[in-house]
XYZ file of C-alpha atoms in Angstrom:
397
model
C 0.000 0.000 0.000
C 1.411 3.390 -1.029
C 1.790 6.042 1.687
C 2.128 9.753 0.894
C 3.694 11.890 3.580
C 3.452 15.672 3.222
C 5.628 17.252 5.912
C 5.858 20.954 6.739
C 8.254 22.689 9.130
C 8.606 26.352 10.136
C 10.369 28.349 12.813
C 7.444 30.683 13.618
C 9.406 33.354 15.533
C 6.666 33.509 18.134
C 8.275 35.352 21.024
C 5.598 37.309 22.929
C 6.153 41.098 22.906
C 9.498 40.791 21.052
C 8.454 39.246 17.712
C 6.951 41.671 15.216
C 3.416 41.082 13.895
C 3.263 37.832 15.902
C -0.509 37.448 16.215
C -1.213 38.290 12.569
C 1.499 35.894 11.434
C 0.225 33.031 13.633
C -3.262 33.587 12.202
C -1.826 33.575 8.670
C 0.101 30.350 9.343
C -3.106 28.684 10.578
C -4.973 29.929 7.505
C -2.315 28.559 5.180
C -2.220 25.139 6.881
C -6.008 24.832 6.688
C -5.850 25.296 2.911
C -2.809 23.082 2.402
C -2.530 19.313 2.046
C 0.205 18.767 4.653
C -0.511 15.807 6.933
C 2.389 16.293 9.379
C 3.371 19.746 10.655
C 6.359 20.590 12.885
C 6.572 24.100 14.334
C 9.316 25.761 16.377
C 9.385 28.923 18.491
C 5.748 28.715 19.530
C 6.748 30.217 22.857
C 3.248 31.270 23.886
C 0.936 28.473 25.026
C -1.999 30.596 23.879
C -0.597 30.568 20.336
C -0.402 26.776 20.445
C -3.945 26.489 21.775
C -5.136 28.856 19.043
C -3.455 26.740 16.344
C -4.767 23.535 17.909
C -8.312 24.868 17.844
C -8.087 26.265 14.295
C -6.481 23.160 12.819
C -8.533 20.562 14.704
C -10.850 19.788 11.800
C -7.959 19.090 9.412
C -5.093 18.053 11.737
C -6.986 16.633 14.730
C -3.963 15.288 16.622
C -1.361 17.569 18.156
C 1.213 17.716 20.922
C 3.146 20.546 22.588
C 6.459 19.755 24.300
C 6.557 21.566 27.635
C 10.044 22.207 28.994
C 12.204 24.731 30.844
C 10.901 28.121 31.951
C 9.257 29.225 28.714
C 8.470 25.865 27.129
C 10.485 24.245 24.342
C 8.549 26.099 21.629
C 8.116 22.801 19.774
C 4.796 21.348 18.678
C 3.590 18.743 16.185
C 0.260 18.489 14.342
C -0.842 15.327 12.599
C -3.639 13.963 10.450
C -3.176 10.584 12.110
C -3.182 9.503 15.745
C -0.113 10.315 17.842
C 0.496 7.013 19.591
C 3.503 7.829 21.808
C 5.423 10.962 22.770
C 8.757 11.645 24.446
C 10.960 14.702 25.000
C 14.726 14.522 25.391
C 16.123 17.733 26.909
C 19.747 18.543 26.204
C 22.077 19.056 29.188
C 23.846 21.946 27.410
C 21.442 24.724 26.432
C 23.314 28.004 26.401
C 23.896 30.288 29.378
C 21.460 31.488 32.014
C 23.099 34.944 32.103
C 22.627 35.435 28.336
C 19.052 36.566 28.910
C 18.865 38.336 25.534
C 19.514 35.001 23.793
C 17.039 33.061 25.900
C 17.937 29.529 24.750
C 18.566 28.319 28.316
C 15.119 29.424 29.447
C 13.467 27.371 26.711
C 14.883 24.088 27.994
C 15.532 23.022 24.422
C 15.693 19.436 23.218
C 14.239 17.036 20.676
C 10.625 15.891 20.804
C 9.424 12.561 19.434
C 5.891 11.831 18.265
C 5.276 8.258 17.112
C 2.378 8.412 14.673
C 0.311 5.457 13.572
C -1.050 5.488 10.027
C -2.913 2.282 9.203
C -0.329 -0.439 9.792
C 2.654 1.908 9.513
C 4.570 3.641 12.319
C 6.084 7.062 11.652
C 8.607 8.605 14.036
C 8.467 12.391 13.827
C 11.279 14.250 15.570
C 10.856 18.008 16.027
C 13.795 20.045 17.255
C 15.493 23.464 17.389
C 19.252 23.631 18.003
C 21.092 26.536 19.623
C 21.651 29.542 17.366
C 25.035 31.067 16.477
C 24.085 34.734 17.119
C 27.454 36.030 15.864
C 30.643 35.010 14.065
C 32.484 34.461 17.360
C 30.451 31.320 18.017
C 30.711 30.734 21.772
C 27.950 28.136 21.500
C 29.706 25.843 19.006
C 30.413 23.082 21.536
C 26.850 23.336 22.870
C 25.368 22.975 19.381
C 27.747 20.139 18.429
C 26.765 18.121 21.506
C 23.092 18.933 20.933
C 23.499 17.577 17.405
C 25.252 14.422 18.611
C 22.684 13.868 21.369
C 19.879 14.299 18.820
C 21.586 11.946 16.365
C 22.026 9.237 18.999
C 18.447 9.708 20.198
C 17.125 9.239 16.665
C 19.421 6.269 16.067
C 18.348 4.512 19.276
C 14.612 5.149 18.859
C 14.175 4.624 15.109
C 13.091 1.006 15.525
C 10.318 -0.217 15.192
C 9.177 2.718 13.025
C 8.841 2.253 9.272
C 9.741 5.882 8.591
C 11.693 8.445 10.625
C 11.377 12.176 9.955
C 13.549 14.830 11.617
C 12.236 18.355 11.026
C 13.112 21.710 12.487
C 15.476 24.644 12.756
C 18.834 22.911 13.120
C 20.812 26.169 12.965
C 23.399 24.360 10.878
C 23.969 24.258 7.117
C 24.869 21.220 4.985
C 28.549 20.421 5.411
C 28.780 21.903 8.910
C 29.969 19.625 11.718
C 26.583 19.595 13.484
C 24.763 18.757 10.240
C 27.167 15.899 9.501
C 26.611 14.440 12.959
C 22.831 14.584 12.608
C 22.782 12.990 9.168
C 25.593 10.447 9.496
C 24.986 8.820 12.894
C 21.321 7.847 12.293
C 21.770 7.700 8.481
C 19.220 10.440 7.784
C 18.811 11.613 4.194
C 18.816 15.248 3.057
C 16.267 15.567 0.197
C 18.594 17.992 -1.604
C 21.038 15.172 -2.244
C 18.483 12.421 -2.882
C 18.547 10.755 -6.292
C 15.013 9.305 -6.479
C 12.976 12.432 -7.323
C 9.724 12.061 -9.237
C 9.309 15.739 -10.079
C 12.448 16.682 -12.019
C 11.328 20.346 -12.096
C 11.985 20.829 -8.383
C 14.173 23.890 -7.975
C 17.132 23.997 -5.615
C 15.976 25.051 -2.143
C 17.177 28.570 -1.284
C 18.327 29.741 2.117
C 15.753 29.566 4.904
C 17.257 32.280 7.112
C 18.328 35.827 6.195
C 17.049 35.348 2.654
C 16.638 38.448 0.512
C 12.953 37.626 -0.094
C 12.099 37.662 3.636
C 10.826 40.965 5.045
C 12.505 40.356 8.439
C 15.988 39.530 7.128
C 18.934 41.593 8.352
C 19.892 43.978 5.482
C 23.593 43.703 6.379
C 23.544 39.898 6.104
C 21.471 40.029 2.917
C 24.126 42.199 1.232
C 26.811 39.639 2.069
C 24.743 36.593 1.042
C 21.395 37.360 -0.638
C 20.395 33.690 -0.748
C 20.797 33.294 3.022
C 21.582 30.090 4.899
C 19.768 26.778 4.596
C 19.498 25.908 8.283
C 15.899 24.610 8.456
C 15.632 21.009 7.345
C 13.449 17.950 6.848
C 15.554 14.780 6.934
C 14.250 11.236 6.614
C 15.063 7.540 6.869
C 12.960 4.584 5.726
C 13.414 0.953 6.677
C 14.417 -1.746 4.201
C 10.854 -2.817 3.439
C 9.998 0.554 1.867
C 11.187 2.540 -1.108
C 11.065 6.349 -0.905
C 10.562 8.783 -3.754
C 10.449 12.563 -3.469
C 7.333 14.020 -5.070
C 7.927 17.621 -4.026
C 10.381 19.585 -1.916
C 10.936 23.282 -1.279
C 9.589 26.439 0.342
C 5.793 26.303 0.117
C 5.015 29.787 1.455
C 4.775 33.025 -0.482
C 7.311 35.754 0.264
C 4.606 37.845 1.976
C 1.449 37.078 3.890
C -1.411 37.748 1.437
C -2.571 41.360 1.794
C 0.321 42.275 4.121
C 3.819 43.707 3.764
C 5.496 41.148 6.044
C 6.521 37.495 5.736
C 5.099 34.543 7.665
C 8.210 34.447 9.882
C 11.847 35.499 9.934
C 12.603 31.996 8.605
C 11.308 30.407 5.407
C 9.290 27.217 5.696
C 10.306 23.853 4.231
C 7.968 21.171 2.912
C 8.621 17.635 1.725
C 6.298 15.182 0.019
C 7.418 11.551 0.131
C 5.887 8.654 -1.730
C 6.552 5.392 0.108
C 5.904 2.039 -1.526
C 6.610 -1.507 -0.294
C 9.617 -3.171 -1.924
C 11.321 -6.552 -1.952
C 14.675 -4.886 -2.422
C 16.533 -5.670 0.800
C 19.582 -3.569 0.087
C 20.763 -1.931 3.276
C 20.554 1.850 3.527
C 23.456 1.778 5.968
C 25.963 -0.176 3.896
C 28.679 2.431 4.009
C 31.380 1.535 6.505
C 30.751 3.251 9.818
C 34.489 3.727 10.234
C 34.735 5.615 6.929
C 31.531 7.591 7.459
C 31.998 8.698 11.056
C 35.693 8.892 11.810
C 36.494 12.403 10.541
C 33.219 13.848 11.840
C 33.524 12.298 15.305
C 37.186 13.294 15.662
C 36.324 16.880 14.733
C 33.521 16.885 17.326
C 35.911 15.562 19.979
C 38.387 18.322 19.114
C 35.692 21.009 19.491
C 34.670 19.606 22.894
C 38.248 19.429 24.171
C 38.847 23.031 23.132
C 35.655 23.998 24.957
C 36.828 22.331 28.191
C 39.993 24.458 28.063
C 37.907 27.603 27.530
C 35.601 26.706 30.424
C 38.601 26.117 32.728
C 39.971 29.554 31.824
C 36.561 31.150 32.398
C 36.418 29.541 35.842
C 39.717 31.155 36.818
C 38.556 34.571 35.579
C 35.202 34.330 37.373
C 36.721 33.160 40.684
C 39.615 35.645 40.571
C 37.311 38.591 39.840
C 34.745 37.460 42.412
C 37.449 36.884 45.015
C 39.010 40.319 44.512
C 35.624 42.002 44.798
C 34.859 40.052 47.965
C 38.206 41.098 49.491
C 37.473 44.700 48.535
C 34.083 44.549 50.267
C 35.636 43.075 53.412
C 38.541 45.534 53.412
C 36.288 48.551 52.917
C 34.009 47.823 55.872
C 33.783 50.965 57.994
C 35.198 53.234 55.306
C 31.973 53.789 53.330
C 30.178 57.134 53.862
C 26.767 56.813 55.464
C 24.525 57.822 52.524
C 22.143 56.277 49.982
C 24.649 56.398 47.114
C 27.178 54.349 49.085
C 24.516 51.838 50.090
C 23.473 51.405 46.462
C 27.117 50.934 45.384
C 27.651 48.263 48.039
C 24.522 46.394 46.928
C 25.574 46.505 43.285
C 29.143 45.366 44.000
C 27.858 42.597 46.283
C 25.478 41.419 43.558
C 28.235 41.362 40.916
C 30.559 39.578 43.340
C 27.910 36.940 44.058
C 27.298 36.515 40.305
C 30.983 35.896 39.550
C 31.361 33.381 42.380
C 28.219 31.461 41.310
C 29.389 31.432 37.674
C 32.844 30.199 38.713
C 31.551 27.441 40.966
C 28.052 26.008 40.458
C 27.388 27.038 36.856
C 30.916 26.268 35.664
C 30.680 22.816 37.252
C 27.325 22.102 35.574
C 28.646 23.127 32.151
C 31.907 21.210 32.561
C 30.157 17.993 33.610
C 27.657 18.273 30.743
C 30.532 18.806 28.321
C 32.445 15.851 29.758
C 29.359 13.657 29.417
C 29.154 14.459 25.707
C 32.915 14.150 25.208
C 33.124 10.725 26.862
C 30.134 9.554 24.807
C 31.914 10.610 21.608
C 35.146 8.912 22.722
C 33.229 5.757 23.606
C 31.623 5.864 20.151
C 35.010 5.810 18.383
C 36.503 3.244 20.795
C 33.592 0.816 20.466
C 33.551 1.039 16.653
C 37.298 0.415 16.564
C 36.962 -2.677 18.767
C 33.965 -3.975 16.806
C 36.016 -3.657 13.615
C 38.851 -5.675 15.190
C 36.482 -8.450 16.297
C 34.885 -8.571 12.843
């Protein structure tokens, strides 16, 4: 029996108060989905529960099954809508999620991770993974190690939970472009396929997918970044894997949304959406999708990830010294200046501010630094175990 999957993913940029035209855009997204033929929808950055409830209510007649992944302070922002019943759900939160003191970035408060919805369609099981990795924010990427370990954790999670599903779909804002270390980890470890490089395409007229972030056609794109690269970056993806009993063909793939919301001067989001239509048919061809040697496929990628993590541990150790030294000096200053402060409001305010900063540096150099270091070590040892175990398996074989 042939199965047609029509998957849609979009980072909705739904931050209350901060995101421009949020309510109108959420309404427009709901309107589009109601008129579309997508049967699986993965959304990111739905930070307001009211927005999710609005979408759930509007889409109920067409996509009756939905799930929102609650996590962290603000919620993960991830939700899935489906035409078919969502049989099982699970959320895997990453141990490394940015920094609590980077309030303007906010990733830590979202408690980010990867959500799994196992969907049952007739006698087929479909694993749908929805996720949103940590953003870069600037060229000096202080979150590289965080994003690399998020990618590896996601890849291992997909790899370990793929069975017994017939089809696995990973959709979301991965904040990584094809060829990047994080992208290679996500695609190589669980053998996920990027439609852009897939050979079996029914519609030969499919155009190459343009960038999904900071694209010249998006009304919210940064003009400075658009001048440097008008096409933008392709960081939003739909990746897939099918088991050996099925053959996959791509019917359609691309950005399904118009550049502007109909009747408005703004786009649906600051990201472009991605859609993928797969035609799945039973096959007697038992050729393995994972025939490529794991040693050849993973070695360079895993070694590069290990290098990034080791460099990050050195950086964290240096940060600890800076935090503790600064906090210690401020504490000594506060102790040494007791009795020398004038008795006025300005002095009292200064003492409170200095005490607060001192406390912040000591906490960052002790508790927070320890949490980050242990999380980094957990990922690093997992990567090292991965290479060691594959090496030993190869020897035994």
